[in-house]
mmCIF file of C-alpha atoms in Angstrom:
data_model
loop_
_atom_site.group_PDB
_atom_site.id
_atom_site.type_symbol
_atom_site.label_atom_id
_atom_site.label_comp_id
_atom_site.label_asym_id
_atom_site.label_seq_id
_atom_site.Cartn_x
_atom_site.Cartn_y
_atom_site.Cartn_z
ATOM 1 C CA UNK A 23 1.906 12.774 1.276
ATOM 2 C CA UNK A 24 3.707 9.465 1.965
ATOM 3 C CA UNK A 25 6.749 11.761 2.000
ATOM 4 C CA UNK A 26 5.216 13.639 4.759
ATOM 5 C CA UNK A 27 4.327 10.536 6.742
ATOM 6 C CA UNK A 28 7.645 8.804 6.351
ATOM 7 C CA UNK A 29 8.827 11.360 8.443
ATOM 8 C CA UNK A 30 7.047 10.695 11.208
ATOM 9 C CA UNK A 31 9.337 7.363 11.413
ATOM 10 C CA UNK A 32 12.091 8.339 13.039
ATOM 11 C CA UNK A 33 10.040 10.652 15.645
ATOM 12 C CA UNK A 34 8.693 7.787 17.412
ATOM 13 C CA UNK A 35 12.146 7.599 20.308
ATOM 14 C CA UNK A 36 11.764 11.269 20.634
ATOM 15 C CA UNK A 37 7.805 11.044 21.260
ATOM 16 C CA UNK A 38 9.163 8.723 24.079
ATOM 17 C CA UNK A 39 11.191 11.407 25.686
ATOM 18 C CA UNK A 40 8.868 14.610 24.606
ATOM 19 C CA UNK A 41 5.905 12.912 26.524
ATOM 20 C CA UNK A 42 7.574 10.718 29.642
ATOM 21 C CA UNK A 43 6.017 7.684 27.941
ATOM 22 C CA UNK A 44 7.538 3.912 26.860
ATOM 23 C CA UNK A 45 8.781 3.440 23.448
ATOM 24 C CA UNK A 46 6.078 1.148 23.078
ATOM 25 C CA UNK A 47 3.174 3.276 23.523
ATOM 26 C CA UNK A 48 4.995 6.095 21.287
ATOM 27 C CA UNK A 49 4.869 3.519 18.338
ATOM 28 C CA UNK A 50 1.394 3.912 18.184
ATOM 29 C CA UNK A 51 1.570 6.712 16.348
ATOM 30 C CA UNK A 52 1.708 4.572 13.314
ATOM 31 C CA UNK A 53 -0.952 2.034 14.505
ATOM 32 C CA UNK A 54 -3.232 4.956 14.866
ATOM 33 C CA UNK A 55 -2.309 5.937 11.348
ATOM 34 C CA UNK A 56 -2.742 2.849 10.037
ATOM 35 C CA UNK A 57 -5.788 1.743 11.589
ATOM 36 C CA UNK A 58 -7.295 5.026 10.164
ATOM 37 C CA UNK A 59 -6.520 4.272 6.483
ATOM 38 C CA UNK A 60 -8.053 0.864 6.961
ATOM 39 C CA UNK A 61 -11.301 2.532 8.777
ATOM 40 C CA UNK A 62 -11.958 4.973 6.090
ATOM 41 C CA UNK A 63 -11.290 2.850 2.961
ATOM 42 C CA UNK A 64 -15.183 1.608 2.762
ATOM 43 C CA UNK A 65 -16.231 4.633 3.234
ATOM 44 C CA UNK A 66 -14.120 6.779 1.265
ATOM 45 C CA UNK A 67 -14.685 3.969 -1.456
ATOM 46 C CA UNK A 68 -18.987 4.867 -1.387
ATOM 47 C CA UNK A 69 -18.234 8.169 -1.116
ATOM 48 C CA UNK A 70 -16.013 8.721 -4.169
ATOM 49 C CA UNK A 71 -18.386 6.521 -6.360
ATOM 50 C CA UNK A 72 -21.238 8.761 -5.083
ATOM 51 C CA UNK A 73 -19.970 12.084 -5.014
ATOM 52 C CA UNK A 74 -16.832 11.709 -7.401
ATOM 53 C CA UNK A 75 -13.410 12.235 -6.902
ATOM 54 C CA UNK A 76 -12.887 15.450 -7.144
ATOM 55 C CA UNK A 77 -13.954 16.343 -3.114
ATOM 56 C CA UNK A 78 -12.478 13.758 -1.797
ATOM 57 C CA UNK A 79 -9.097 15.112 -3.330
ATOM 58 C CA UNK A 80 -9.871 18.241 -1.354
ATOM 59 C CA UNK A 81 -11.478 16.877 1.588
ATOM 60 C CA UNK A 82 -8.270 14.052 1.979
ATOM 61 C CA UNK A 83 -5.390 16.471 2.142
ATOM 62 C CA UNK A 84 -7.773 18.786 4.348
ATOM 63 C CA UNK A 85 -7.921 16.196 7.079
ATOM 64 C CA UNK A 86 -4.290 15.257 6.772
ATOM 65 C CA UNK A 87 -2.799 19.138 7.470
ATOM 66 C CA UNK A 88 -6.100 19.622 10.022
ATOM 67 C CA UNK A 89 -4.413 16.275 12.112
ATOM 68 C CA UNK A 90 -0.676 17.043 11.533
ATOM 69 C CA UNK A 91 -1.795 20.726 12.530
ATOM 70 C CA UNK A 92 -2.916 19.388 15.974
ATOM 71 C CA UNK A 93 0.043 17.440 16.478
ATOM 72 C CA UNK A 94 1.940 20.757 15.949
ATOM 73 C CA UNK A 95 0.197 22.602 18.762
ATOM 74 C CA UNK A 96 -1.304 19.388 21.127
ATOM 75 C CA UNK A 97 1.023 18.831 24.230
ATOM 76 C CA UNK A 98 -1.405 16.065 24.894
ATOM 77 C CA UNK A 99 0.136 12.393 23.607
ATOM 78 C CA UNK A 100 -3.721 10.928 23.386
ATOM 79 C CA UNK A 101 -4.757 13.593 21.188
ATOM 80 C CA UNK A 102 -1.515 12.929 19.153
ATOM 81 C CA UNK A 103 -3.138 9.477 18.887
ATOM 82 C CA UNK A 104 -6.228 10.783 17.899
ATOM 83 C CA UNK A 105 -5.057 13.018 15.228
ATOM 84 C CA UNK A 106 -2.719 10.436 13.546
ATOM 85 C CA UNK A 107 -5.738 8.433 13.527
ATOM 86 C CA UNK A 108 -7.442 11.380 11.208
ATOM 87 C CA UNK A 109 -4.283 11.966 9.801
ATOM 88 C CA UNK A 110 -4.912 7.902 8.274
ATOM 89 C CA UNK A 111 -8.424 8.678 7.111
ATOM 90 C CA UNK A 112 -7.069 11.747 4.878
ATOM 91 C CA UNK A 113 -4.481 10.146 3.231
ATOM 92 C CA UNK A 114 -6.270 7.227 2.485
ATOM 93 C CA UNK A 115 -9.197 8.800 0.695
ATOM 94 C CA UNK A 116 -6.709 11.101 -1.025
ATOM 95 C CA UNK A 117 -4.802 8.230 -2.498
ATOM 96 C CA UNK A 118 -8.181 6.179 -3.468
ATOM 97 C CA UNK A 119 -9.506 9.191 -4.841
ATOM 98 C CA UNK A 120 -5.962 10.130 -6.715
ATOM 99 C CA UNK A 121 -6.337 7.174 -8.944
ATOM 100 C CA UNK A 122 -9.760 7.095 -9.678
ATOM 101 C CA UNK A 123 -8.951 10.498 -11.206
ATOM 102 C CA UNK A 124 -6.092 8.865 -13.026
ATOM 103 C CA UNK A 125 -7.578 6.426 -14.302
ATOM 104 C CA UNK A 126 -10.617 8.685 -15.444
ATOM 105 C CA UNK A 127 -7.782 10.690 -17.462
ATOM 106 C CA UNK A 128 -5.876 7.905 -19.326
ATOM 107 C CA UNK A 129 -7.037 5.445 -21.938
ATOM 108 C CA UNK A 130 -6.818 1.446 -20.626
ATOM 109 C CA UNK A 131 -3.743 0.153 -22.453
ATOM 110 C CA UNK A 132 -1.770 3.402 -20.334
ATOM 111 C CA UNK A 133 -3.518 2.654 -16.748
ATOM 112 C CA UNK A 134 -0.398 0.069 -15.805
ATOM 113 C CA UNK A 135 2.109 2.860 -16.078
ATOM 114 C CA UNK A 136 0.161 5.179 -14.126
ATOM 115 C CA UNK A 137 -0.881 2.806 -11.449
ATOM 116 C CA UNK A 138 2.702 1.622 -11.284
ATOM 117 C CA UNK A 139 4.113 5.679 -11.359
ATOM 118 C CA UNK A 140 2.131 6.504 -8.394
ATOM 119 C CA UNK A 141 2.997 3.618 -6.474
ATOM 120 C CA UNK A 142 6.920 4.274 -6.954
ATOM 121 C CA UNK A 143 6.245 7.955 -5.901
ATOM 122 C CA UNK A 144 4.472 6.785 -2.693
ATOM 123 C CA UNK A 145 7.405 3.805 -2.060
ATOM 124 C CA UNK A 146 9.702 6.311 -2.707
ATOM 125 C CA UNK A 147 8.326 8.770 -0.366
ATOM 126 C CA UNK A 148 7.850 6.404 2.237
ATOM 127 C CA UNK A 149 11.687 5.527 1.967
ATOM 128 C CA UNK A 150 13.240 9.426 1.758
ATOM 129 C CA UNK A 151 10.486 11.001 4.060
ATOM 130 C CA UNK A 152 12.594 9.393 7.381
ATOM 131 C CA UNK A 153 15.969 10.419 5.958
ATOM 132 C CA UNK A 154 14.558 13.269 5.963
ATOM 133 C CA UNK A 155 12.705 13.853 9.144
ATOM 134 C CA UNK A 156 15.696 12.849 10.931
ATOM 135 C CA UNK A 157 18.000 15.496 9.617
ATOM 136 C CA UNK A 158 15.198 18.133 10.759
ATOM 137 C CA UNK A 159 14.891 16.271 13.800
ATOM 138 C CA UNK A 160 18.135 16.623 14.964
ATOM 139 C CA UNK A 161 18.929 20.030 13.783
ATOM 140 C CA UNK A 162 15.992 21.687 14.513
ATOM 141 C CA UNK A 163 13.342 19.501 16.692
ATOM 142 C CA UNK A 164 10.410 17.440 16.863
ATOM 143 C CA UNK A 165 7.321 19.771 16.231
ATOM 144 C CA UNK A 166 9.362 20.793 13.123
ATOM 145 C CA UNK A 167 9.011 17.892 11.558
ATOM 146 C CA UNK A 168 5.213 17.761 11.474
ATOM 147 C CA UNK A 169 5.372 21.823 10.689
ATOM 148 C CA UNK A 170 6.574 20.757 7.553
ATOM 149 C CA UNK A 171 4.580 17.490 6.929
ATOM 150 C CA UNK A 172 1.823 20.376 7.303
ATOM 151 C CA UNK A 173 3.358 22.182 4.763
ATOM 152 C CA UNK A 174 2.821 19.147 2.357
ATOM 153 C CA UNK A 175 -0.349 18.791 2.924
ATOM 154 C CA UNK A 176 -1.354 22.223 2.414
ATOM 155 C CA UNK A 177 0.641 21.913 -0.863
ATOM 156 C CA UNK A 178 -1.280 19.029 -1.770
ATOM 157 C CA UNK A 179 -4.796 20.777 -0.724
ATOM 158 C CA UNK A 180 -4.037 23.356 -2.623
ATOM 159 C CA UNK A 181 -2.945 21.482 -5.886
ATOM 160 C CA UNK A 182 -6.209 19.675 -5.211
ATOM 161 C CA UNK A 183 -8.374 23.094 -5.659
ATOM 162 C CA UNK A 184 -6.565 24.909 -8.044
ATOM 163 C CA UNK A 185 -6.716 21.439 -10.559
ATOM 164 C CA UNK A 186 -9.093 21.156 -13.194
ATOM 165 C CA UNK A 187 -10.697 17.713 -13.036
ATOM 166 C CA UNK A 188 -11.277 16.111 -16.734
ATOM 167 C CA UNK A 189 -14.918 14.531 -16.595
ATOM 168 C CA UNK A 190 -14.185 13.404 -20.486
ATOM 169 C CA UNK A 191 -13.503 10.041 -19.544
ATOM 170 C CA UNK A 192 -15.078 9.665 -16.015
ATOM 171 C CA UNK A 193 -18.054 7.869 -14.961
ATOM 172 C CA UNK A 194 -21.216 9.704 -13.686
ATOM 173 C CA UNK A 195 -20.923 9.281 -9.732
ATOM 174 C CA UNK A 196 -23.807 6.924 -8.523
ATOM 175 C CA UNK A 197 -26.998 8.122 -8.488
ATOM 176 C CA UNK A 198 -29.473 5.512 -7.164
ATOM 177 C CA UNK A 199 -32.035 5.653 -4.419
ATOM 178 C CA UNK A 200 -30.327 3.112 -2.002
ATOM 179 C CA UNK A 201 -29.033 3.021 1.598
ATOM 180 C CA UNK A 202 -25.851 5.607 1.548
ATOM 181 C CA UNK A 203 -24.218 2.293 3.540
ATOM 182 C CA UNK A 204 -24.723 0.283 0.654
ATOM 183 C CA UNK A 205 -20.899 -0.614 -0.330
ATOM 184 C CA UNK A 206 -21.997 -2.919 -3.806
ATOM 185 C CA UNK A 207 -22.498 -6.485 -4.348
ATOM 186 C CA UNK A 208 -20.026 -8.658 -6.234
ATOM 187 C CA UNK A 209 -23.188 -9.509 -8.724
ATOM 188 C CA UNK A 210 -22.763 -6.011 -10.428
ATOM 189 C CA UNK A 211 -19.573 -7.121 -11.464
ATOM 190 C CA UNK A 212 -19.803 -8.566 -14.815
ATOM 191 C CA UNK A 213 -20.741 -12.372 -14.600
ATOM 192 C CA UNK A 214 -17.514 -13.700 -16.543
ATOM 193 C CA UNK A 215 -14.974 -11.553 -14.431
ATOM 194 C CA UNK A 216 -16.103 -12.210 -11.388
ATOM 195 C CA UNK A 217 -13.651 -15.271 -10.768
ATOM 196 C CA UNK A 218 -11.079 -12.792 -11.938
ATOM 197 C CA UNK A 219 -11.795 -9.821 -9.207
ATOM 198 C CA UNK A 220 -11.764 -13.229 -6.323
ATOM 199 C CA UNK A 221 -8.388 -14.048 -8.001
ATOM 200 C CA UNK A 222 -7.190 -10.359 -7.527
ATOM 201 C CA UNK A 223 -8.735 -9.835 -3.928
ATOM 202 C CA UNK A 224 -7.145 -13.725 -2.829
ATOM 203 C CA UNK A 225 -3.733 -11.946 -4.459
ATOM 204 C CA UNK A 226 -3.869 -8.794 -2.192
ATOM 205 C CA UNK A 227 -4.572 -10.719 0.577
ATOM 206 C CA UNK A 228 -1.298 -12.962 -0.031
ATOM 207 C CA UNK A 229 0.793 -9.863 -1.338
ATOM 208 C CA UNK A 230 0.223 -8.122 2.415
ATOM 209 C CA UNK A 231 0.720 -11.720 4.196
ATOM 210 C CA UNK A 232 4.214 -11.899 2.564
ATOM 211 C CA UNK A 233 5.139 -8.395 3.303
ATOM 212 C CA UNK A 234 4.005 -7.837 6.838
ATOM 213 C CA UNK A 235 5.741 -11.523 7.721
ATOM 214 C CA UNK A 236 9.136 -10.555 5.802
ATOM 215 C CA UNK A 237 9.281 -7.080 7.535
ATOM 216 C CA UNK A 238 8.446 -8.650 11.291
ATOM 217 C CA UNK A 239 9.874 -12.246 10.872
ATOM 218 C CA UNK A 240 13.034 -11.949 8.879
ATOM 219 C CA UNK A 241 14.647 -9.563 11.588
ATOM 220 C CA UNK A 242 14.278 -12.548 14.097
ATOM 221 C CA UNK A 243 15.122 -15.529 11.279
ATOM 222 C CA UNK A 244 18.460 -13.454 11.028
ATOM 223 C CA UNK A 245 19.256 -12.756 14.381
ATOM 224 C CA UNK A 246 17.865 -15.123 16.697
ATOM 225 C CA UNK A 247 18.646 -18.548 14.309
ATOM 226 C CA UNK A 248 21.584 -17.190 12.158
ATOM 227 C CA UNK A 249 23.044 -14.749 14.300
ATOM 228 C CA UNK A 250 23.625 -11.732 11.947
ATOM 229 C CA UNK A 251 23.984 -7.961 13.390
ATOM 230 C CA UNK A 252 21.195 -5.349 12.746
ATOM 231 C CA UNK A 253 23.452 -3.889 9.934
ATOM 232 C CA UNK A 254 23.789 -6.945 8.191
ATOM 233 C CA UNK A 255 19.946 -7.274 8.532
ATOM 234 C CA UNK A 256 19.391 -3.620 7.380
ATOM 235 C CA UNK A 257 21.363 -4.620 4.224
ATOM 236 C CA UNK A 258 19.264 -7.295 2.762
ATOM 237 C CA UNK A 259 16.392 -4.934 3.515
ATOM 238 C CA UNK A 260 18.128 -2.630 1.371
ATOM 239 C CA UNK A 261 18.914 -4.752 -1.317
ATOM 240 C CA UNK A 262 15.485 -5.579 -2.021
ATOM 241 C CA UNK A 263 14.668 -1.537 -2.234
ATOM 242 C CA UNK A 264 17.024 -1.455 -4.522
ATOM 243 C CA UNK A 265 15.049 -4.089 -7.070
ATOM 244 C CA UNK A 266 12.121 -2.633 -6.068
ATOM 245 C CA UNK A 267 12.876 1.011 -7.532
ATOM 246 C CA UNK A 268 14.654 -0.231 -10.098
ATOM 247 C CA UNK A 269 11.553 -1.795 -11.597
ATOM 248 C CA UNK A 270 8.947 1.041 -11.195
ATOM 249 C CA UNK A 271 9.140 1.864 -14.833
ATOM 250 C CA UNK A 272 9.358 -1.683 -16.457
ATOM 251 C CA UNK A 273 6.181 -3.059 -14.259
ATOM 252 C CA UNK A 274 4.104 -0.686 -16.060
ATOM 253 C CA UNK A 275 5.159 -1.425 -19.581
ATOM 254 C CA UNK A 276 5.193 -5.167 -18.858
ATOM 255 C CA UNK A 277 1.485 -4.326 -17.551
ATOM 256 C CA UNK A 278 0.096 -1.956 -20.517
ATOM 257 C CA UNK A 279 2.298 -4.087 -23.607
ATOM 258 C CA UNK A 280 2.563 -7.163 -22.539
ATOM 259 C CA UNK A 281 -0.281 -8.103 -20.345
ATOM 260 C CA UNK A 282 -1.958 -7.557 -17.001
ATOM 261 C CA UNK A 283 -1.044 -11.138 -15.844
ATOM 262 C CA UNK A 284 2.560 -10.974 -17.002
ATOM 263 C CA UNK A 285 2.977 -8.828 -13.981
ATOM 264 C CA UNK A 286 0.191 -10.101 -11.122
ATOM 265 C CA UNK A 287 1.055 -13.731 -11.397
ATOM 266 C CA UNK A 288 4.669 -13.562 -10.891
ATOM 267 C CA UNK A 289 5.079 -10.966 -8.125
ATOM 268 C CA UNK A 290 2.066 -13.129 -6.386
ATOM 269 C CA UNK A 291 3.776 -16.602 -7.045
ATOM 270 C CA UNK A 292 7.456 -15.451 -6.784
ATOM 271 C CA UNK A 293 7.339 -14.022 -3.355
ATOM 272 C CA UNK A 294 5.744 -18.131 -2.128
ATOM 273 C CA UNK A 295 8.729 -19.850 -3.807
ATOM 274 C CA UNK A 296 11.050 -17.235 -2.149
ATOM 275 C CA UNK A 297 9.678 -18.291 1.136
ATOM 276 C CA UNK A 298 9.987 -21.700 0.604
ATOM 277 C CA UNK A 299 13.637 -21.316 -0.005
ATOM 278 C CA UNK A 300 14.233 -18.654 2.918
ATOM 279 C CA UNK A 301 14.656 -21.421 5.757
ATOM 280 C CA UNK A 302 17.219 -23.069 3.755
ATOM 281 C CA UNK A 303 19.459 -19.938 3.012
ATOM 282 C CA UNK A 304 21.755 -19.225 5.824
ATOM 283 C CA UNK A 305 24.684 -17.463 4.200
ATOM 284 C CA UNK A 306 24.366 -13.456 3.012
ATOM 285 C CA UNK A 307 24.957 -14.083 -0.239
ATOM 286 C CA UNK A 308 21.897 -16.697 -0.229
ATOM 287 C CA UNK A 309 19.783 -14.108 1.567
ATOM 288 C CA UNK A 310 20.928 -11.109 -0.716
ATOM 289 C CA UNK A 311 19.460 -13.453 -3.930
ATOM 290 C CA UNK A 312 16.411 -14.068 -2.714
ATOM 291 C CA UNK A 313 16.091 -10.508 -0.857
ATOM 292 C CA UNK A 314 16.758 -9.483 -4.928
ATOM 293 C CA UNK A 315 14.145 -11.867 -6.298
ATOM 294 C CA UNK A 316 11.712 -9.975 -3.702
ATOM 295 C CA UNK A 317 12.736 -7.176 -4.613
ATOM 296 C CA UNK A 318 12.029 -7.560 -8.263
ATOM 297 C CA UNK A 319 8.873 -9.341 -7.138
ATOM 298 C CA UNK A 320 7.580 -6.507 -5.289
ATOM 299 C CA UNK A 321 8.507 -3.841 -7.686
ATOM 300 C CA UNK A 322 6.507 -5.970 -10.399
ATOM 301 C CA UNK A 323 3.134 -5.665 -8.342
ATOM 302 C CA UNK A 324 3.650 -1.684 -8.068
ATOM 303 C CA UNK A 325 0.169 -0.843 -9.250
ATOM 304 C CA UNK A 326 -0.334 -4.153 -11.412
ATOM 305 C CA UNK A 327 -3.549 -5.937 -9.190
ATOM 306 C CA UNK A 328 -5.255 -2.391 -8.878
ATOM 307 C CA UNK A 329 -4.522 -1.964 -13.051
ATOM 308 C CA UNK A 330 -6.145 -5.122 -13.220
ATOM 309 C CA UNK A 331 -9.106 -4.485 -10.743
ATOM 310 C CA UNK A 332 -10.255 -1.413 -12.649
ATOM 311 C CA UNK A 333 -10.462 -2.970 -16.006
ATOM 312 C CA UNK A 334 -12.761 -5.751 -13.996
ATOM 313 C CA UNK A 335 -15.322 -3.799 -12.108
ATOM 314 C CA UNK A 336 -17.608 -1.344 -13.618
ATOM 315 C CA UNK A 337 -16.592 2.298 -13.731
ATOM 316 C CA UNK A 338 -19.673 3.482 -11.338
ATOM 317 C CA UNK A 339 -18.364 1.143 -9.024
ATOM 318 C CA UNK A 340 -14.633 1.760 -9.071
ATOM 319 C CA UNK A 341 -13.969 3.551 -6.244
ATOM 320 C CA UNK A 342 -15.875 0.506 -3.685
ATOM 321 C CA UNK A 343 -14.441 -2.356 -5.175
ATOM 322 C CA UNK A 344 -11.022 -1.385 -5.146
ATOM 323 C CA UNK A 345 -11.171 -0.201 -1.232
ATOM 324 C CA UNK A 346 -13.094 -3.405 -0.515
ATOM 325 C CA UNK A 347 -9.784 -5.071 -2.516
ATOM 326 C CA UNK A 348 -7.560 -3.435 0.203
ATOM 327 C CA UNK A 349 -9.481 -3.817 2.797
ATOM 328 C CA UNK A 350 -9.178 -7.598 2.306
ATOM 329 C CA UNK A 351 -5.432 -6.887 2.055
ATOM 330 C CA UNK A 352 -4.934 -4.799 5.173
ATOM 331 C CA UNK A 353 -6.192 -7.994 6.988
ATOM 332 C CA UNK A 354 -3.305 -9.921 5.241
ATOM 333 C CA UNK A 355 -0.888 -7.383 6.840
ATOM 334 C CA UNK A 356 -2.562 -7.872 10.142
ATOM 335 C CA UNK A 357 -2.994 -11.762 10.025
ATOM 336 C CA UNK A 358 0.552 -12.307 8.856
ATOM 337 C CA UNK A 359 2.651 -10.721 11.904
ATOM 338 C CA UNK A 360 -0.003 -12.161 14.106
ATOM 339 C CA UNK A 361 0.196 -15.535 13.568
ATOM 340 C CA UNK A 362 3.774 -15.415 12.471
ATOM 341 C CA UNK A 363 4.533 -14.790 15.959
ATOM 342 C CA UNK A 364 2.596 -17.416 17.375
ATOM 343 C CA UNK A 365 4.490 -19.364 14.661
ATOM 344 C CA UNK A 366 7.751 -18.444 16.019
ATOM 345 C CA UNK A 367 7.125 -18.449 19.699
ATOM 346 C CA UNK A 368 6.042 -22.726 18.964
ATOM 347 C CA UNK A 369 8.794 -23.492 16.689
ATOM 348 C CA UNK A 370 10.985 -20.595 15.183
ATOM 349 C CA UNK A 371 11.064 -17.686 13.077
ATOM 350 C CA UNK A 372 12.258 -19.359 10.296
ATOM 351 C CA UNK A 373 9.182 -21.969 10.222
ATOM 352 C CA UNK A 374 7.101 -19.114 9.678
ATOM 353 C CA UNK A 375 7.867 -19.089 5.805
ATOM 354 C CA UNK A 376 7.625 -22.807 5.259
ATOM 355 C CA UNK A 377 3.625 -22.261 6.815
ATOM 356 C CA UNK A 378 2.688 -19.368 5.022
ATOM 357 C CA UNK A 379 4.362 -20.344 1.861
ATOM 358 C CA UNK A 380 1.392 -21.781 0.930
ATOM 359 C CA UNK A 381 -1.342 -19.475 1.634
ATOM 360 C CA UNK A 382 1.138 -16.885 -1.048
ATOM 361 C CA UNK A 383 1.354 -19.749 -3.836
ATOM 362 C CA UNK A 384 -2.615 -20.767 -4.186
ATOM 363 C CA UNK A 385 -3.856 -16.992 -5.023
ATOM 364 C CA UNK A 386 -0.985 -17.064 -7.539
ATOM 365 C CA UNK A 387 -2.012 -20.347 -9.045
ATOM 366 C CA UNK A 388 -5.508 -18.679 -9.011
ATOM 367 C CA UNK A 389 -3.994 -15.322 -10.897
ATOM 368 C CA UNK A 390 -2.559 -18.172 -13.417
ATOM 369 C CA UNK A 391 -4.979 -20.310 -13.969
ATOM 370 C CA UNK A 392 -8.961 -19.139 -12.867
ATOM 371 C CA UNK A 393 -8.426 -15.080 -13.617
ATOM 372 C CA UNK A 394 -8.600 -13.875 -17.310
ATOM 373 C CA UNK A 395 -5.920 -11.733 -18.740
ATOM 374 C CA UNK A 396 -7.851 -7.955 -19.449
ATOM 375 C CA UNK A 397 -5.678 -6.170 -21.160
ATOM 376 C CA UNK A 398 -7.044 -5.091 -24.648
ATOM 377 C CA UNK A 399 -4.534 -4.626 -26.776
ATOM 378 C CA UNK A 400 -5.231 -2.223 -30.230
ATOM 379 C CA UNK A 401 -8.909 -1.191 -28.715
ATOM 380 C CA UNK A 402 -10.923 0.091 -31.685
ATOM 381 C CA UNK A 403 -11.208 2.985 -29.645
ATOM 382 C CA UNK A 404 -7.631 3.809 -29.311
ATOM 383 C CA UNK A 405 -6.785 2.817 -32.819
#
């Protein structure tokens, strides 16, 4: 699915030209995307833990082709808008829903490896769908590309139907007589964990900020205040890919054998050093280090805070607390370009780290110090 919608990437000049609009309003195909997976996460969240996971595996990948479908036949840009915007809500319950289920199917010392497995396969999608959709694009055409991001989806739907959903190890959906709208309170979490799930929210919230402010501010550090070309800028981009792949499969060992913290407190606290140092680097081979040190950083969160959210909050609840986890985090990614760019507009790009530096390195030092480590290692039960 992220394949699908990393293919979309490229498209956005040649919605410009297909529909006699500005490049600017064409990018809104991804805002509309984007603001749809935020506006379905609460909901998708209640209705997993209500109705379990197993429609909202169908019902996400149902929405997703029924959206790209319209952008197939639609020669209307607004309802291109529209549809991304449904195109959002599918994929985002499909993903929520997609690790519930995994989680239902594996015991708790092997959730790290699967959270961290299908957050590689969506990185990596997200990275080969616009090679991709750019070779189509310019062989074939624009409504080809979403002809085949339809084809995914429908791929997906099907796999969806045709799977057989264990219910050995997963929770009874919610059954209590209670507002439909009531998303949970942090009181049914147990009483002792409860710092811990704060610690984990305060880390999404800071592992957004940092990567919303590298991708928008480090583009203008580099160019306006050290003068490098958009290749050279591309690179260090690249370089920290690079890290990031390369640690998809040791996050989730260091997650399941090591411990949970091993992996959330250094790819919270990490990424604030790094920014603290950023302003100060001003040759490539500085900015390729700490681009690697990102990298690395980044690669070790790959499913490590939502590993350590479901062994805090209690399985009838899983499905809530985790999308009112990202929720909190999608306002990171919103707040950071924000602000960085009132940041950089009053002083410079390059100020924007020193600021925000901060707000990274205090929901680490919570991670370290306030949340408890949950990994059980040698349950009786798995013994």
């Amino acid at each position: 699915m992220s394949f699908g919608q990393g293919m979309v990437i490229p498209a956005i000049p040649v919605f410009a030209s297909e529909f006699d609009i500005s490049v600017g309003l064409a990018a809104q195909v991804v805002t509309a995307y984007a603001i749809g997976r935020v506006a379905s996460l609460v909901p998708a969240g209640i209705m997993i833990d209500r109705m379990g996971s197993r429609f909202a595996m169908v019902l996400g990948p149902l929405m997703v082709a029924a959206g790209v479908g319209a952008i197939v036949v639609t020669p209307v840009f607004w309802v291109i808008l529209a549809a991304q915007f449904v195109v959002g809500m599918g994929d985002s319950l499909w993903m929520l829903a997609r690790e519930v289920t995994g989680i239902n199917l594996v015991k708790p010392s092997q959730r790290g490896r699967v959270m961290s497995g299908f957050m590689g396969v969506t990185s990596a999608g997200m990275s080969l769908g616009p090679v991709v959709g750019g070779l189509i694009l310019e062989e074939v055409g624009l409504r080809t590309v979403f002809v085949a991001y339809a084809g995914i989806a429908s791929a997906v739907l099907l796999g969806s139907v045709m799977s057989r959903h264990s219910e050995a190890r997963a929770p009874r959906p919610l059954q209590v007589k209670s507002s439909p709208f009531q998303f949970g309170r942090l009181s049914e979490i147990e009483r002792a964990l409860r710092p811990t799930y704060i610690a984990l929210v305060a880390a999404t919230f800071a592992m957004m900020l940092y990567r919303m402010v590298l991708q928008s501010m480090m583009p203008l550090y580099m160019d306006s205040q050290l003068g490098y070309s958009p290749v050279q800028v591309g690179s260090i981009f690249g370089i920290s890919t690079i890290f990031i792949f390369a640690m998809i499969i040791p996050a989730g060992f260091i997650t399941d054998k090591i411990g949970r913290k091993w992996a959330t407190v250094p790819s919270t606290i990490i990424p604030a050093l790094a920014f603290f140092a950023i302003p100060f680097a001003d040759s490539m081979l500085e900015l390729s280090i700490i681009a690697s040190v990102l990298g690395m950083a980044n690669g070790l969160s790959l499913g490590s805070v939502a590993t350590s959210t479901f062994d805090v909050v209690p399985e009838h609840a899983r499905a809530r607390f985790q999308a009112l986890r990202r929720v909190v985090g999608e306002m990171g990614g919103v707040a950071g370009p924000f602000f960085g760019g009132i940041i950089a507009n009053a002083y410079n790009p390059g100020m924007t780290f020193l600021i925000f530096a901060p707000f990274i390195l205090v929901p680490g030092l919570l991670l370290a110090i306030v949340a408890k480590e949950t990994l059980v290692k040698n349950p009786p039960s798995e013994k």
